PDB file of C-alpha atoms in Angstrom:
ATOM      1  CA  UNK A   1     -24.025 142.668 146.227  1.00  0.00           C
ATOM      2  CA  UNK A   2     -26.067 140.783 149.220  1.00  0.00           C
ATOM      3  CA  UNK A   3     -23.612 138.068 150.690  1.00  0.00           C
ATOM      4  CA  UNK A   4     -23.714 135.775 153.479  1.00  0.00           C
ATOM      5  CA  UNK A   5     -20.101 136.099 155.527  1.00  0.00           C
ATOM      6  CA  UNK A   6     -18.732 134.071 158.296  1.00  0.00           C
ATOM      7  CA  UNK A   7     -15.611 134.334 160.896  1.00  0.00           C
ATOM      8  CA  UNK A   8     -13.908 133.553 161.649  1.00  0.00           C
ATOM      9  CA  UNK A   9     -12.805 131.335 159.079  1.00  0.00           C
ATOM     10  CA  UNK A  10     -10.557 129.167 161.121  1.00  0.00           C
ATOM     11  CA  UNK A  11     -10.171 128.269 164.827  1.00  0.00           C
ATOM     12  CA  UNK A  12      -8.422 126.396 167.483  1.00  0.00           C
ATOM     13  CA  UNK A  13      -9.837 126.178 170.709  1.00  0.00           C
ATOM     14  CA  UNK A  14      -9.297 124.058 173.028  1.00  0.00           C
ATOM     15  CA  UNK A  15     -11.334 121.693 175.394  1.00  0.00           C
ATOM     16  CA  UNK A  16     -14.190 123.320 177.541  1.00  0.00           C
ATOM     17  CA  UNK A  17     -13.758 126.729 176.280  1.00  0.00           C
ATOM     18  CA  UNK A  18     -16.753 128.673 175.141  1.00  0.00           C
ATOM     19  CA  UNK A  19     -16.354 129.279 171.422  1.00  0.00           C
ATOM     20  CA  UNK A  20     -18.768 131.987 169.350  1.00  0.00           C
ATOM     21  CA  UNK A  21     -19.081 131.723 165.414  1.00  0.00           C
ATOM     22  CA  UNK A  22     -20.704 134.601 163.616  1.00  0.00           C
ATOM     23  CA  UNK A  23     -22.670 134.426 160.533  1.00  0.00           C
ATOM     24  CA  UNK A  24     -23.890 137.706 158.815  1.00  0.00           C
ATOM     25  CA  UNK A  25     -26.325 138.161 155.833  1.00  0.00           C
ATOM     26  CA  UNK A  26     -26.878 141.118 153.902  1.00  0.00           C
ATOM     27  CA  UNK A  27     -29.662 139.123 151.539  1.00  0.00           C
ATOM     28  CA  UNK A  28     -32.730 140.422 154.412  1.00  0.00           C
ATOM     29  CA  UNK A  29     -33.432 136.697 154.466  1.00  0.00           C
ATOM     30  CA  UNK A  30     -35.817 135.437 157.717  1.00  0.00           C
ATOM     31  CA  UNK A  31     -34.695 131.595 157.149  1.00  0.00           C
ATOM     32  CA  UNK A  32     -31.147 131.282 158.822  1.00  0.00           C
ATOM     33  CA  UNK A  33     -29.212 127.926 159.288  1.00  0.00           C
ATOM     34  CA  UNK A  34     -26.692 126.319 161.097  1.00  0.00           C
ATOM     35  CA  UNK A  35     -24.828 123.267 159.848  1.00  0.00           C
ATOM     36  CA  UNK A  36     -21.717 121.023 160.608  1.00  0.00           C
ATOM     37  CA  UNK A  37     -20.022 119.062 157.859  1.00  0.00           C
ATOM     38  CA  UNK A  38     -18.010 115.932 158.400  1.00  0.00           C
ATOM     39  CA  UNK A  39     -16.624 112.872 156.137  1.00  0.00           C
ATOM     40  CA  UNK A  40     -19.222 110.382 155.502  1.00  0.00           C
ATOM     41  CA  UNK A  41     -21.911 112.726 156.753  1.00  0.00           C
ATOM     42  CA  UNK A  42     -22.943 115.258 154.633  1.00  0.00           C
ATOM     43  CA  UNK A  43     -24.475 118.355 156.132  1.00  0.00           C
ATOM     44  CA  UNK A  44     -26.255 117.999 159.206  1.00  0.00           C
ATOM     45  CA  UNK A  45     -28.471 120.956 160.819  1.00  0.00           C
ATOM     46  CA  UNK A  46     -27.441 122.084 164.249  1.00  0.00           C
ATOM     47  CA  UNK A  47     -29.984 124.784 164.398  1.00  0.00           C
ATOM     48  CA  UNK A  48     -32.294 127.041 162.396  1.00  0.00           C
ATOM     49  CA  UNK A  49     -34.175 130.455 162.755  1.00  0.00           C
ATOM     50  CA  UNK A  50     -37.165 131.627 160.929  1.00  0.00           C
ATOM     51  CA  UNK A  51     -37.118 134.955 161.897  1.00  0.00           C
ATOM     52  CA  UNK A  52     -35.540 137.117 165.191  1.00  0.00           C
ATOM     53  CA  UNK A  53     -36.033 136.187 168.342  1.00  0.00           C
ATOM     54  CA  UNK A  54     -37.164 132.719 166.785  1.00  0.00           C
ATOM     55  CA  UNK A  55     -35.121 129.849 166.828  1.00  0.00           C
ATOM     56  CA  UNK A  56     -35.040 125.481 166.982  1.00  0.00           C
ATOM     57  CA  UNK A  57     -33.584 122.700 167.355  1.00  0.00           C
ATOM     58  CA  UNK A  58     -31.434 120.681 164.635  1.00  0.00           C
ATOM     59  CA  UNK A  59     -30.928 117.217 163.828  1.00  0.00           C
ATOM     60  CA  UNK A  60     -27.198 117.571 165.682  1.00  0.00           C
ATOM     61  CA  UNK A  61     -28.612 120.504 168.555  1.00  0.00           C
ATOM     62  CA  UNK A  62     -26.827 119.363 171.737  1.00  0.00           C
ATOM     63  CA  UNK A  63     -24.105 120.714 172.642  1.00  0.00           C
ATOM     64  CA  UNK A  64     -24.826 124.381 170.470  1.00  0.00           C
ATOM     65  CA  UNK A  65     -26.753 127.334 170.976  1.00  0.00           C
ATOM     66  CA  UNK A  66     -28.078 130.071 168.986  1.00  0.00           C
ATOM     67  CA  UNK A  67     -29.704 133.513 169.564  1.00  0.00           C
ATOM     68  CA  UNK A  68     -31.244 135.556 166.859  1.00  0.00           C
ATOM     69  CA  UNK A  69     -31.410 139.451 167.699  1.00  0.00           C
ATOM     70  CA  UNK A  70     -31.807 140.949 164.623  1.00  0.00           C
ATOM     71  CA  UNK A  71     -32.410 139.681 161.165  1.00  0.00           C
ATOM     72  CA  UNK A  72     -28.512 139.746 159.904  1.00  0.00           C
ATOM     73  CA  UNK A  73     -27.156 137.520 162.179  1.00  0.00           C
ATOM     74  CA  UNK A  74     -27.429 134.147 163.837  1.00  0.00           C
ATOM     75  CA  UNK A  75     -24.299 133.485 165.720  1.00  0.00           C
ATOM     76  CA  UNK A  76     -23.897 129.998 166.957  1.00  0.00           C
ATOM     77  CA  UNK A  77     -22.190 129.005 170.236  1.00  0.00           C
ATOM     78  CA  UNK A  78     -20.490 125.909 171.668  1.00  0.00           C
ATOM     79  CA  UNK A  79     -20.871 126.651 175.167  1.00  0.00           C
ATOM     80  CA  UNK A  80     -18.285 124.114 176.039  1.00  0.00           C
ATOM     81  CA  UNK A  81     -15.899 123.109 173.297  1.00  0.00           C
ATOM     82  CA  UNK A  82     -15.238 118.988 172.905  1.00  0.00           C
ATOM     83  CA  UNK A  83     -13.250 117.384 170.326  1.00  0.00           C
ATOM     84  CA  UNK A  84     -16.259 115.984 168.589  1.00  0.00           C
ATOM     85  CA  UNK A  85     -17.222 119.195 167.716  1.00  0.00           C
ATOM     86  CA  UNK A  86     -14.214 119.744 165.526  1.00  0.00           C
ATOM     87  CA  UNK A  87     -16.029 120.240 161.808  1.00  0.00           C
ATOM     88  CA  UNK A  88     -16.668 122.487 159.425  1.00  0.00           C
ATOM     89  CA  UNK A  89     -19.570 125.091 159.981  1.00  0.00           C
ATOM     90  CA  UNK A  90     -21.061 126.259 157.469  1.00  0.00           C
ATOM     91  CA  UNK A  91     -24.289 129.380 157.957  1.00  0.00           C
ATOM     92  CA  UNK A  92     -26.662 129.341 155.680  1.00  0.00           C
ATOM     93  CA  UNK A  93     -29.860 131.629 154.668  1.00  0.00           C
ATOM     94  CA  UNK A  94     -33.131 131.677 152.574  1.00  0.00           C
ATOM     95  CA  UNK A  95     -35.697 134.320 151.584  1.00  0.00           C
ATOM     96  CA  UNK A  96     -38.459 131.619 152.250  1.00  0.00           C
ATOM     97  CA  UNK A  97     -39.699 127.896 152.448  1.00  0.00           C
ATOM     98  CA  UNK A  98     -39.587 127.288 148.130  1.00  0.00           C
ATOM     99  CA  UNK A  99     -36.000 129.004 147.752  1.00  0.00           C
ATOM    100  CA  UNK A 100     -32.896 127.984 147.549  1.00  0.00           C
ATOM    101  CA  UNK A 101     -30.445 128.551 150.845  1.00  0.00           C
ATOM    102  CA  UNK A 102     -27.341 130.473 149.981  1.00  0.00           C
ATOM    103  CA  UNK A 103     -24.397 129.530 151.937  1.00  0.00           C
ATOM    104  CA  UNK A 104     -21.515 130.830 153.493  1.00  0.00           C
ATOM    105  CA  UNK A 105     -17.641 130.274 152.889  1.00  0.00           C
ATOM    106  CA  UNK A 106     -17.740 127.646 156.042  1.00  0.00           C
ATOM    107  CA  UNK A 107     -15.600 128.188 159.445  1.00  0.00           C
ATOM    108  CA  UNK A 108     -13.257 125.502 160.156  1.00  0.00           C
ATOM    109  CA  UNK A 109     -12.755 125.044 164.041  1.00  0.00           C
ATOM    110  CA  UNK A 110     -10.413 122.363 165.418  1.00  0.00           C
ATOM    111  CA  UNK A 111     -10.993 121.367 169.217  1.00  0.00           C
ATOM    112  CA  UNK A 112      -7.411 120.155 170.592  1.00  0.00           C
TER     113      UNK A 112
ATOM    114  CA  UNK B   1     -40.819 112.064 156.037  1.00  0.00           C
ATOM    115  CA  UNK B   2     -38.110 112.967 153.739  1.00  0.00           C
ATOM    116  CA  UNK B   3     -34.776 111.501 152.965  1.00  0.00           C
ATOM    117  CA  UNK B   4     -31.992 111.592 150.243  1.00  0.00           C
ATOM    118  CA  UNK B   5     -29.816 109.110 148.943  1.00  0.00           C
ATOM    119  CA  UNK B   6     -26.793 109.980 146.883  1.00  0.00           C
ATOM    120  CA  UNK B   7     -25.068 106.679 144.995  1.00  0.00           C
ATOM    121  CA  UNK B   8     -21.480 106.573 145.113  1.00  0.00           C
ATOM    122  CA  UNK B   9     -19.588 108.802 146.912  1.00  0.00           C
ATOM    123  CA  UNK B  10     -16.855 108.622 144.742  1.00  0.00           C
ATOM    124  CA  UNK B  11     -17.449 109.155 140.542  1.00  0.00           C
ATOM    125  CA  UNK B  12     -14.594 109.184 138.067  1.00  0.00           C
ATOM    126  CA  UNK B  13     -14.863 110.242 134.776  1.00  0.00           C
ATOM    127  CA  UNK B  14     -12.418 111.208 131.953  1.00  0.00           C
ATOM    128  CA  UNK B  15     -12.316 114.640 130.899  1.00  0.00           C
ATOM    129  CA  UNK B  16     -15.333 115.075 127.641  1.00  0.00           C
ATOM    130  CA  UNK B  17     -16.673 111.987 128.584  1.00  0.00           C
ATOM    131  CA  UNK B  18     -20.961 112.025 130.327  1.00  0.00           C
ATOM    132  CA  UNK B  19     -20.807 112.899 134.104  1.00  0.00           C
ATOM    133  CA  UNK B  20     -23.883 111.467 135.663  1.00  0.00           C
ATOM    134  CA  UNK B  21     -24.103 111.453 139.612  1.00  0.00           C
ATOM    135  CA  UNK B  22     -27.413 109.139 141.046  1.00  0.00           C
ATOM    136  CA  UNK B  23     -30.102 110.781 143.493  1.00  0.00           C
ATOM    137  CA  UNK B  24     -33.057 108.932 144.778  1.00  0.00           C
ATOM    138  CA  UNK B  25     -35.576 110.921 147.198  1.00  0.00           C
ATOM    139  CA  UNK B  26     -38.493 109.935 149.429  1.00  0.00           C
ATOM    140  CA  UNK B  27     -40.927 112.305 150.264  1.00  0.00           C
ATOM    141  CA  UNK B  28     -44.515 112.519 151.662  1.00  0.00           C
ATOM    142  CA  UNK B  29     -45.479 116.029 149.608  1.00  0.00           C
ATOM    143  CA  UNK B  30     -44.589 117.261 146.276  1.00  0.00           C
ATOM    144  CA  UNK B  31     -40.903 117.226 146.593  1.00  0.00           C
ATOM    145  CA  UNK B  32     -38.530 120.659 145.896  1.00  0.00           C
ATOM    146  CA  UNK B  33     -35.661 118.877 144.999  1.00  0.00           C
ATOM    147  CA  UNK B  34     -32.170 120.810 144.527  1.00  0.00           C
ATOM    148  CA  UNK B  35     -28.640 120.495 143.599  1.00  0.00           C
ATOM    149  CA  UNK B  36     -25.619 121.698 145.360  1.00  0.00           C
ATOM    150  CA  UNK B  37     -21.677 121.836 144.070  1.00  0.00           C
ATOM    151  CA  UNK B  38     -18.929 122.619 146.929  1.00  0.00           C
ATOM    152  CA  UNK B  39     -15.488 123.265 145.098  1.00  0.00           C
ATOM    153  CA  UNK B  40     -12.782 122.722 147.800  1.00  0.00           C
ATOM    154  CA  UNK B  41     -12.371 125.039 151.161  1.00  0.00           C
ATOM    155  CA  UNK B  42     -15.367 126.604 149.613  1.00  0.00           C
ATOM    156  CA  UNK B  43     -19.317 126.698 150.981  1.00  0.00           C
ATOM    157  CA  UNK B  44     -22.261 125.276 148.351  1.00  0.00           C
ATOM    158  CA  UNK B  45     -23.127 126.903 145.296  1.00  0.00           C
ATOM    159  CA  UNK B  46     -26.498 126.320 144.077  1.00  0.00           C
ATOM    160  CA  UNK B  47     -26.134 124.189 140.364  1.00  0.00           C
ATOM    161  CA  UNK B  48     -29.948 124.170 139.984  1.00  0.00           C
ATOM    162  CA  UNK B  49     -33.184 123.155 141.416  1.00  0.00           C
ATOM    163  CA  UNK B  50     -37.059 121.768 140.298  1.00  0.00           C
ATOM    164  CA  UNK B  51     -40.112 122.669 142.242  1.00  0.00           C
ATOM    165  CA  UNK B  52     -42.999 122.497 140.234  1.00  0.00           C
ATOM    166  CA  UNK B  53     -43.593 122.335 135.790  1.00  0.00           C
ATOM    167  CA  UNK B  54     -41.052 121.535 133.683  1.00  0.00           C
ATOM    168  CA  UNK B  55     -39.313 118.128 134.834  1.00  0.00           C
ATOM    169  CA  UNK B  56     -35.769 119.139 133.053  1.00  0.00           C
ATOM    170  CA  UNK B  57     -33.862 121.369 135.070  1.00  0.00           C
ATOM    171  CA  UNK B  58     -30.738 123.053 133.628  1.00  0.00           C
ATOM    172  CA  UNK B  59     -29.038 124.705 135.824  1.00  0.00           C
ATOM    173  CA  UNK B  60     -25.399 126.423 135.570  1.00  0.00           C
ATOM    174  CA  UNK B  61     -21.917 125.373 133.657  1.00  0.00           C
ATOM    175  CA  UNK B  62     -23.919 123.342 131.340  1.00  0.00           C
ATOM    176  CA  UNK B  63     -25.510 120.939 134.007  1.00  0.00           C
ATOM    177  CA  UNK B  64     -29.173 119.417 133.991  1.00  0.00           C
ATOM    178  CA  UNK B  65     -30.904 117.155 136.344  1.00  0.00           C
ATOM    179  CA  UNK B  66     -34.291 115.179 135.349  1.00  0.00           C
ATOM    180  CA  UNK B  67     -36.661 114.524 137.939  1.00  0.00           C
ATOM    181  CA  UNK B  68     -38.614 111.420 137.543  1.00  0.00           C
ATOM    182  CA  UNK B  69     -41.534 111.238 140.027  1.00  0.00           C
ATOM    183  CA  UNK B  70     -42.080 107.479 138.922  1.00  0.00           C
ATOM    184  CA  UNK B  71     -38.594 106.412 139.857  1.00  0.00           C
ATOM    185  CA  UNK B  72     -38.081 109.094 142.760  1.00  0.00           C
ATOM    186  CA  UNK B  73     -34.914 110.246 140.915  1.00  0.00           C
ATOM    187  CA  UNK B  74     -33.325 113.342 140.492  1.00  0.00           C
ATOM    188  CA  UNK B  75     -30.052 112.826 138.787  1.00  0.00           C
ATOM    189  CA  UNK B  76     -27.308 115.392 137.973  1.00  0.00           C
ATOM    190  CA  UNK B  77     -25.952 114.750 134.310  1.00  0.00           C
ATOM    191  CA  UNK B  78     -23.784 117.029 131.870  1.00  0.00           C
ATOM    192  CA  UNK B  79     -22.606 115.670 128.196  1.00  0.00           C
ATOM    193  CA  UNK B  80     -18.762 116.402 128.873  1.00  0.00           C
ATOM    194  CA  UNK B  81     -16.685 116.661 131.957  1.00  0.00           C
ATOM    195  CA  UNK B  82     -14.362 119.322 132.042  1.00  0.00           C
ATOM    196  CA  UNK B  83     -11.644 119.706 134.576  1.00  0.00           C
ATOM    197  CA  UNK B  84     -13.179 122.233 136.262  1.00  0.00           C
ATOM    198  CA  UNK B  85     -16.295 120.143 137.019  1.00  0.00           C
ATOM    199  CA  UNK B  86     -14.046 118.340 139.793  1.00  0.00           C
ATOM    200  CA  UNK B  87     -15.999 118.695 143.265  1.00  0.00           C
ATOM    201  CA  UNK B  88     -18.436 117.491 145.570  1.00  0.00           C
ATOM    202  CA  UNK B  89     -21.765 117.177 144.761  1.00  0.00           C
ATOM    203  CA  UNK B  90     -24.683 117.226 147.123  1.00  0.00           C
ATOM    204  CA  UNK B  91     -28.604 116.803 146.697  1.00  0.00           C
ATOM    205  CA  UNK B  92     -30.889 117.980 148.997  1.00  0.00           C
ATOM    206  CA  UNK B  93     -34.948 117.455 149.224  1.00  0.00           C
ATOM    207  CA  UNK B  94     -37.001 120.266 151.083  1.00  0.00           C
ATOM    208  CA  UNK B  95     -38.520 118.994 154.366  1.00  0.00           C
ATOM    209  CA  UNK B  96     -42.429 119.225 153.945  1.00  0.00           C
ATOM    210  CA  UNK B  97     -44.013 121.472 156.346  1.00  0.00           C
ATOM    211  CA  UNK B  98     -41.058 123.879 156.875  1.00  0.00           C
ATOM    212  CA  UNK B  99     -40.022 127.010 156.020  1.00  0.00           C
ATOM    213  CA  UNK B 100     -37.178 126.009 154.040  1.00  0.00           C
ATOM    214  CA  UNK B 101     -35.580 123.047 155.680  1.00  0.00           C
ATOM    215  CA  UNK B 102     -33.397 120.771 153.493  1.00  0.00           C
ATOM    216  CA  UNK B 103     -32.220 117.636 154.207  1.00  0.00           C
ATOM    217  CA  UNK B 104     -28.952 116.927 152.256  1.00  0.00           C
ATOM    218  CA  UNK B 105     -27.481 113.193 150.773  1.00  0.00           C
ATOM    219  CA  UNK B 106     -24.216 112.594 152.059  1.00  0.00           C
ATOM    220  CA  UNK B 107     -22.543 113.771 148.501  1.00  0.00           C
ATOM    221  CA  UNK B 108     -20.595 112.409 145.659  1.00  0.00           C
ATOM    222  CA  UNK B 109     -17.061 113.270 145.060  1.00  0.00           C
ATOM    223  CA  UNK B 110     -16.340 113.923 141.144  1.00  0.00           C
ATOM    224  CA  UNK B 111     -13.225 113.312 140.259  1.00  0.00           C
ATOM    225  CA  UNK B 112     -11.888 114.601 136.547  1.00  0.00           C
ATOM    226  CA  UNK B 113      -9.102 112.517 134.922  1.00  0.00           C
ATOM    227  CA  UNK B 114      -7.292 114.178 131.790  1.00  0.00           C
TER     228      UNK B 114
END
């Protein structure tokens, strides 16, 4: 079955350290998704790719990167880890702009 | 421009009694309207969604949502809480103009009593 997987799952970094979370679809989906999640916030987007080699900004971009190579993965980077950035991540993907996104089981990073 | 507002973050119900959780939506273009269920240390699960025809959506373990272009509403409702129905709840409006964007409320927390 087509899945959307992320890792890893949990992390603890700590302060001005570069940190890389993957996110890997199977579904062959061009729309990929970045979001944070946070009490009292809901799901913001950090960034978004409609395809490889395509990607923008997010409501909650700065301090995050994202580079799309092929069409399975959109790994997201904090280039330099600050404690505002601890969350929970979650990756999401869609086959196109009137389906749903399917989402991954979330990475939870702590920044100490 | 779009935006979603979930009322109540917190909803308590007894177990077999009506769950209903409140959505209100703004939108500039036909609105796609969806909702999301995130059981804890878990990602979102689609419940169900409405894009165009029919304006009752029933989506999965026995949830439906009405969407009511008069009143911009989209509410989540299901005639007996179970147990299992204890989550958050999130609805989410597609972004005109995108390829998929969603913008999402801030969520409702169900809570099931016994």
């Amino acid at each position: 079955d087509a899945e959307i997987t992320q890792s890893p799952r949990h992390k603890i970094t700590e302060t001005g350290r570069q940190v890389t979370l993957a996110c890997h679809q199977t579904w062959n989906h061009n729309n990929m998704f970045w979001y944070r999640q946070d009490l009292g916030h809901g799901l913001r987007l950090i960034h978004y790719s409609y395809g490889v080699q395509d990607t923008n900004k997010g409501e909650v971009s700065d301090g995050y990167s994202v580079s799309r190579s092929n069409t399975e993965d959109l790994p997201l980077t904090l280039e330099s880890a600050a404690s505002s950035q601890t969350s929970v991540y979650f990756c999401a993907s869609s086959e196109g702009p009137y389906n749903e996104q399917f989402f991954g089981p979330g990475t939870r990073l702590t920044v100490l | 421009a779009q935006s979603v507002t979930q009322l109540g973050s917190h909803v308590s119900v007894s177990e077999g009694a009506l769950v209903l959780l409140r959505c209100n939506y703004s939108s500039s273009v036909p609105p796609y309207l969806f909702w999301y269920v995130q059981y804890p240390n878990q990602g979102l699960q689609l419940l169900l969604k409405y894009t165009t025809g029919a304006t009752l959506v029933k989506g999965i373990n026995g949830f439906e949502a009405e969407f009511k272009k008069s009143e911009t509403s989209f509410h989540l409702t299901k005639p007996s809480a179970h147990m299992s129905d204890a989550a958050e709840y999130f609805c989410a409006v597609r972004v005109g103009g995108s390829q998929g964007n969603l913008i999402f409320g801030k969520g409702t927390k169900l809570s099931v009593k016994p």
